[in-house]
Coordinates of C-alpha atoms and ligand atoms in Angstrom, one line a residue:
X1 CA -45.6 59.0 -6.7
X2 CA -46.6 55.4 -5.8
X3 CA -43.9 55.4 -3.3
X4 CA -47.0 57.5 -1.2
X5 CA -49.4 54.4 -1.5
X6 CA -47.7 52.2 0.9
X7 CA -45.2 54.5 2.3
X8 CA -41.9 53.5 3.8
X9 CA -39.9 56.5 2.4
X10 CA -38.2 56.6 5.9
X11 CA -37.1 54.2 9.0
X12 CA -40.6 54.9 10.3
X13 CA -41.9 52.9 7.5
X14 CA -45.7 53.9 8.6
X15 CA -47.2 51.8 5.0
X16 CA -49.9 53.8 5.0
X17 CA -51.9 55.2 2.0
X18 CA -50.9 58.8 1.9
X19 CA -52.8 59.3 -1.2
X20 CA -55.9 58.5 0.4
X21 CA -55.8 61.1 3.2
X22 CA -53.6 58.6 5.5
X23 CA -51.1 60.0 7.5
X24 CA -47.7 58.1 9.1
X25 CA -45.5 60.0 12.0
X26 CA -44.2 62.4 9.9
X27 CA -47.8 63.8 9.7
X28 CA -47.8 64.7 5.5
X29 CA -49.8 63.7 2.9
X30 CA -49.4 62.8 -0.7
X31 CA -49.5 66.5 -2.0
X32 CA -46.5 68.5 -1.2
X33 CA -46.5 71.3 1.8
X34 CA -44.0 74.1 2.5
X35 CA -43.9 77.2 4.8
X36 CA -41.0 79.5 3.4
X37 CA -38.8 79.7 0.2
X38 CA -36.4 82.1 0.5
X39 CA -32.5 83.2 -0.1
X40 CA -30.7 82.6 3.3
X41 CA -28.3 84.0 4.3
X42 CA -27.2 82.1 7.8
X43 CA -26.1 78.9 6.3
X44 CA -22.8 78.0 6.8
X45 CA -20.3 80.0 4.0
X46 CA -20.0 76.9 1.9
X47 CA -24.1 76.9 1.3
X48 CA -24.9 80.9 1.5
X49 CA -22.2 82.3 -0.1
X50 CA -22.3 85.9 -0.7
X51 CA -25.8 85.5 -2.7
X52 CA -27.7 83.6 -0.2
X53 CA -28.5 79.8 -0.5
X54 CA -32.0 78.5 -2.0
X55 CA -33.8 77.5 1.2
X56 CA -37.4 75.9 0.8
X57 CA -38.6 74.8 4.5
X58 CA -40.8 71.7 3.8
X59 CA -43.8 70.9 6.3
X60 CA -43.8 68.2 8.6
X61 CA -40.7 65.9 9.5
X62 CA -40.8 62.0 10.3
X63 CA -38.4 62.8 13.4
X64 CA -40.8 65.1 15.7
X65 CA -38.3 66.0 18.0
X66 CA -39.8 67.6 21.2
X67 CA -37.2 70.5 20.7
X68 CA -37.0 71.1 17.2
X69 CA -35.9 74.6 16.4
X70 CA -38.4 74.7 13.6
X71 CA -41.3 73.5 15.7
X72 CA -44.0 75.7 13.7
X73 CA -43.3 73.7 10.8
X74 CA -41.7 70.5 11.6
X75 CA -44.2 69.6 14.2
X76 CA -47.2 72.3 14.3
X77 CA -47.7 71.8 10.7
X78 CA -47.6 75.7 9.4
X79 CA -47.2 75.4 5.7
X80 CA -49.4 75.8 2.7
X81 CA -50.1 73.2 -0.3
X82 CA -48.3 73.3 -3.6
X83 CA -48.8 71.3 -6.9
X84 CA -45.9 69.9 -8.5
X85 CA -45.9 72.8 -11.6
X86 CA -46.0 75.3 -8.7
X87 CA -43.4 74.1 -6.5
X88 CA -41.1 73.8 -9.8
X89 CA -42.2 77.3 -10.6
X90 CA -41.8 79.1 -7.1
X91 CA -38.0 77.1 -7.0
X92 CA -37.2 78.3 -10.2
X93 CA -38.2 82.0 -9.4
X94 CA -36.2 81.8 -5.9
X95 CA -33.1 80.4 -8.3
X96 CA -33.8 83.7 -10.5
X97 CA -33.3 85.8 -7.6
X98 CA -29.0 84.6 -7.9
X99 CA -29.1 82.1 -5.1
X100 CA -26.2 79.2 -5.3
X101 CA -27.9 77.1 -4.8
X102 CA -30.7 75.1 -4.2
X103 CA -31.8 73.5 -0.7
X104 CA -34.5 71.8 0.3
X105 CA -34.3 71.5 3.9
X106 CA -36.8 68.6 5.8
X107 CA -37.9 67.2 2.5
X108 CA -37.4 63.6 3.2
X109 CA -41.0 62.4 3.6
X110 CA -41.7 64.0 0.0
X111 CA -38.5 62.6 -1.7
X112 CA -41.0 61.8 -4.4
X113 CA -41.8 65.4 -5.4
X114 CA -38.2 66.2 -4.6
X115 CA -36.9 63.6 -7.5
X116 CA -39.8 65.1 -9.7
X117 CA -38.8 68.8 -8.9
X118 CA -35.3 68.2 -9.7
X119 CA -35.7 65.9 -13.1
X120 CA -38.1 69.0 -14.2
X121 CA -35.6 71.9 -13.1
X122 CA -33.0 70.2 -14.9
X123 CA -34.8 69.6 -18.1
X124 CA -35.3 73.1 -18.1
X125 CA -31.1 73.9 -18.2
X126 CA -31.1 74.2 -14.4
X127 CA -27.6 73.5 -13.1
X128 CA -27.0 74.5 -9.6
X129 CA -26.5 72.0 -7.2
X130 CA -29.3 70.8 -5.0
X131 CA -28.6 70.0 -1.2
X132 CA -30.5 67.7 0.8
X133 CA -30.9 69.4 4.2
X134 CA -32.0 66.6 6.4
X135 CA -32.0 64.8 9.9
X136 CA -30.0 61.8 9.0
X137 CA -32.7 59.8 10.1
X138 CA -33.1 58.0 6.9
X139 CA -33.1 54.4 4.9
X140 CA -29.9 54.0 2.8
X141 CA -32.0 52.6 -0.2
X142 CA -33.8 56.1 -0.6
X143 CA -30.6 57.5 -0.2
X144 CA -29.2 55.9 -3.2
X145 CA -31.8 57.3 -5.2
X146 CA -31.8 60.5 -4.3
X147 CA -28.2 60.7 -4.6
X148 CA -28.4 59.1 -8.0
X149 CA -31.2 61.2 -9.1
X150 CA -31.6 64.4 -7.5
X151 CA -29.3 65.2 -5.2
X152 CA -25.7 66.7 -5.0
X153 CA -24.5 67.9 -1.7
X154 CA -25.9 66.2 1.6
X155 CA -26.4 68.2 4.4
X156 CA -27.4 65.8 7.3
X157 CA -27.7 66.0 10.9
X158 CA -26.6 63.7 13.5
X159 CA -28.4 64.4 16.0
X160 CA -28.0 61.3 19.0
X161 CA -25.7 59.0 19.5
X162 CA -27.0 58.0 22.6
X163 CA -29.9 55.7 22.2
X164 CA -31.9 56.5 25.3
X165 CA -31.6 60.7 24.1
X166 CA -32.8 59.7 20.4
X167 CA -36.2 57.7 22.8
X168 CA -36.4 60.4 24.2
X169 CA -36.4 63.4 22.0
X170 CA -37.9 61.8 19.4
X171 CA -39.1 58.1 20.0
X172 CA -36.7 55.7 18.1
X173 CA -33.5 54.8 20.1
X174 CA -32.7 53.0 16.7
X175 CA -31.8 57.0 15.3
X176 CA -27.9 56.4 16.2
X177 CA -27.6 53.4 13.9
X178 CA -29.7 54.5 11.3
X179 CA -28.4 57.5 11.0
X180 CA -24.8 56.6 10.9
X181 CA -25.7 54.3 8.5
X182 CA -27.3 56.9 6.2
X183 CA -24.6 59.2 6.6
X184 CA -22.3 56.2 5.3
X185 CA -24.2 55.8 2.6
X186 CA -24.0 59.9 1.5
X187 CA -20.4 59.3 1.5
X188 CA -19.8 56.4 -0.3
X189 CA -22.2 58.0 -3.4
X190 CA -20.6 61.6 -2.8
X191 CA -17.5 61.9 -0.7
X192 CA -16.3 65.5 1.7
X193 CA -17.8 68.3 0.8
X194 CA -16.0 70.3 -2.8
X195 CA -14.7 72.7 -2.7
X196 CA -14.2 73.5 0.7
X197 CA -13.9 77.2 0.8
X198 CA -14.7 78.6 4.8
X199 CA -14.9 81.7 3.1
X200 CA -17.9 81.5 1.4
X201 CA -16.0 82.8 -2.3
X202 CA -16.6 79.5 -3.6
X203 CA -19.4 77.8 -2.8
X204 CA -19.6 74.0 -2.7
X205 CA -21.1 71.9 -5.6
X206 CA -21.1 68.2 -4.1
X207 CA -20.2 66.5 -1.2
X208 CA -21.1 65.9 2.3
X209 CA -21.3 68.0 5.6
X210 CA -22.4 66.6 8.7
X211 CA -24.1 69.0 11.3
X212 CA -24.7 68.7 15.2
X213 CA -26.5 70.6 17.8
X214 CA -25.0 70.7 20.8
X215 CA -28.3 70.0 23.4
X216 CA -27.5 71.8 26.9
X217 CA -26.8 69.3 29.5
X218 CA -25.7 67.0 27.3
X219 CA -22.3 67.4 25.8
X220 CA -21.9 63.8 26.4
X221 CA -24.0 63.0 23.8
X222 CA -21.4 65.6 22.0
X223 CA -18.7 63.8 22.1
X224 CA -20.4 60.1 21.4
X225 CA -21.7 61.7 18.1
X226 CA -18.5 63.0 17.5
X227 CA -16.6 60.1 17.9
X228 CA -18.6 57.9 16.0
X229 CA -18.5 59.9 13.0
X230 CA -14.6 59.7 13.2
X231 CA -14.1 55.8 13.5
X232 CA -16.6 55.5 10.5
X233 CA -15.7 58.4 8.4
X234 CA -12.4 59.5 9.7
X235 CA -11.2 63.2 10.8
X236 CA -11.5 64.6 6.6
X237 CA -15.5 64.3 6.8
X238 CA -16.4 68.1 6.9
X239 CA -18.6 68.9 9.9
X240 CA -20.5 71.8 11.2
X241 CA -20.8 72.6 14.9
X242 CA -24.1 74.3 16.3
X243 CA -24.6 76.6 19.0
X244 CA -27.6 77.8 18.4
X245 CA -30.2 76.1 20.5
X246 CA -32.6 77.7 22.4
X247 CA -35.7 76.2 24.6
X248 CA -38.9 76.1 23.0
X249 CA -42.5 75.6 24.7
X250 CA -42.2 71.8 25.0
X251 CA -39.2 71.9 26.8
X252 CA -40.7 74.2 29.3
X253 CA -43.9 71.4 29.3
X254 CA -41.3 68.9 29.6
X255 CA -38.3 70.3 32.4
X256 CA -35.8 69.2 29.9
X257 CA -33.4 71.4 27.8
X258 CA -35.0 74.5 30.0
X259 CA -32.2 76.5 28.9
X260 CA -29.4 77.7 26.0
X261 CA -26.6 75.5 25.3
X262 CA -23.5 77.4 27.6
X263 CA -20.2 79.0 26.0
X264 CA -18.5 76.5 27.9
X265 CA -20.2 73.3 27.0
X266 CA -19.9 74.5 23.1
X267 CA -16.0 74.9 23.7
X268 CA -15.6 71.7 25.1
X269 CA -17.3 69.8 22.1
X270 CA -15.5 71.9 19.5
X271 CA -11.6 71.4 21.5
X272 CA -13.1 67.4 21.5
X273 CA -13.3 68.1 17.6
X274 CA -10.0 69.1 17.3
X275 CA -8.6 66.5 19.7
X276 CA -10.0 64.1 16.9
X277 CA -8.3 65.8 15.0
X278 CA -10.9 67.0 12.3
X279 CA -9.4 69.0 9.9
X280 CA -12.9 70.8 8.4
X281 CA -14.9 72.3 10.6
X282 CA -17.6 75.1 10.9
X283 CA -18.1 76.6 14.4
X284 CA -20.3 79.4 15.6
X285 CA -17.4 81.9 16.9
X286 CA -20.8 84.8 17.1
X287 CA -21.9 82.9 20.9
X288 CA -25.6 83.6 21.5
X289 CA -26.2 85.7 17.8
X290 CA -30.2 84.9 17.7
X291 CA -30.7 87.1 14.5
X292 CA -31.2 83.4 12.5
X293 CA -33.3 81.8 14.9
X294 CA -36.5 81.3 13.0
X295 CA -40.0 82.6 13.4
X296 CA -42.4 81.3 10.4
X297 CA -45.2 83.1 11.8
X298 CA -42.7 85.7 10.2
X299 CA -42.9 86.6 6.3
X300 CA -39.2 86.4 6.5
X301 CA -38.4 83.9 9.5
X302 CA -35.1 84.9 10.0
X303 CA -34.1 88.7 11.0
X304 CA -30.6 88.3 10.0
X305 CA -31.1 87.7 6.4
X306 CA -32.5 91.7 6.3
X307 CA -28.8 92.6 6.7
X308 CA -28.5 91.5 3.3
X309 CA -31.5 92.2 1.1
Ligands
LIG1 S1 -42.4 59.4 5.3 FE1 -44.0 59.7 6.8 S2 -45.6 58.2 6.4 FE2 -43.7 57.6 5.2 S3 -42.7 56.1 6.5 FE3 -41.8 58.1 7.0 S4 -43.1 59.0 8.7 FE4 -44.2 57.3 7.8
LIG2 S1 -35.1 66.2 12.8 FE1 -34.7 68.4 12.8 S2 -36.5 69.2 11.7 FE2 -37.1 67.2 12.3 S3 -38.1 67.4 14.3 FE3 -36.0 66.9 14.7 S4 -35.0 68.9 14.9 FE4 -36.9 69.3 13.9

């Protein structure tokens, strides 16, 4: 927890006091926040399975995109506070309801509690894996620890690989670099994601999957991202292609990313895909399917988990 005294848990590397009220970008303090817990069942097959995936939504992120999909949490803040015994106890009752796993999704500015929540879960016997659902946007040295500590599947996006977007969208053309980098480092500790099962029979236990939203407009941006994971990675780094963006109330406020990404645009980055010749990929083949578009003002954010309960 000292890590919060000074903090520089991400490339933002704020060093401010967060246990004495001080916040950085990411907007958090030193006692952890989350909105939702819940099984999900919209993840891709690998993570929900046919019993749902683990999700807790953490408040807060250190990225603040303009667009984010999870604006109520990421950037408005929604969330409520939880002590370390409680968040250990509210994970462990979501695990009880069968999940897969467990996956913790924006929880890189509290990657202290998240090394305390796992060390506690698995004194108590708890052995599914833990993904790390993240933007990528992270410093290799935390990581390492997480990978060496906590973590067993990362589950990263790469959002830019144009510098001049990342500016944009979220104020650090620096993100392409550092996220590559990060992502580098989450394969060197834990390799493609195992088993990979498109099915959803056998979930996967370790590994890594890279994710991308395709932004309207800008496929170009696409293909960059998609090319840069290949010469670093190669074509066997599992990835997961998104479709799913919609506009949200800055990009009205903005004039930028005014509307959905179109079919075409999303067939053109996954054919690029499989020019590259990537042989593991998740697409989106139900086009325009909003049932797990969030809403946290929502009990249950997403509709399309009903269809399972
Ligand atoms: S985690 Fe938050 S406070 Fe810490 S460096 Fe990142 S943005 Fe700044
Ligand atoms: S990195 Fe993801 S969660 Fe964070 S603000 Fe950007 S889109 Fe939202």
């Amino acid at each position: 927890m000292d890590l919060y005294e000074c903090c520089e848990l991400c490339p933002r590397m704020c060093q401010v006091d967060r246990t004495r009220g001080e916040h950085g970008q990411c907007g958090e303090g030193a006692t952890v926040r989350l909105s939702t817990i819940c099984p999900h069942f919209g993840e891709e097959p690998s993570f929900s399975g046919t019993r749902g995936s683990g999700t807790i939504f953490f408040s807060g992120c250190a990225c603040g995109c303009f667009f984010c999909q999870n604006h109520q949490i990421s950037l408005a803040h929604s969330g409520r506070t939880l002590s370390p015994a409680e968040l250990a106890r509210d994970a462990k009752a979501l695990l009880g309801k069968g999940v897969h796993n467990l996956n913790l999704v924006t929880a890189d500015h509290f990657l202290p509690h998240v090394v305390q929540l796992c060390r506690a879960l698995r004194r108590n016997g708890i052995s599914v894996p833990v993904l790390f659902n993240c933007s990528g946007y992270a410093r290799p040295e935390m990581i390492s620890l997480l990978a060496q500590e906590a973590i067993d599947v990362f589950l990263p996006d790469f959002k830019f690989a144009d510098a001049a977007l990342a500016e944009e969208c979220m104020g650090d053309s620096s993100y392409p670099e550092l996220a590559l980098a990060a992502i580098e480092t989450m394969y060197e500790h834990k390799g493609p994601l195992k088993p990979w099962d498109p099915s959803g029979q056998i979930p996967a236990d370790s590994g890594v999957l890279v994710r991308h939203l395709v932004l309207p407009g800008r496929i170009d941006n696409s293909f960059a991202v998609l090319a840069a994971v290949h010469e670093k990675l190669g074509p066997d780094l599992p990835l997961s292609i998104m479709s799913q963006f919609r506009p949200t109330p800055s990009c009205a406020e903005r004039g930028v990313f005014r509307r959905p990404v179109t079919k075409e645009e999303y067939e053109q980055v996954c054919d690029f895909a499989e020019i590259l010749g990537f042989t593991h990929v998740y697409t989106q083949p139900e086009f325009g399917d909003r049932a797990f578009l969030p809403d946290f003002d929502r009990e249950e954010p997403f509709r399309g988990n009903a269809r399972d309960h």
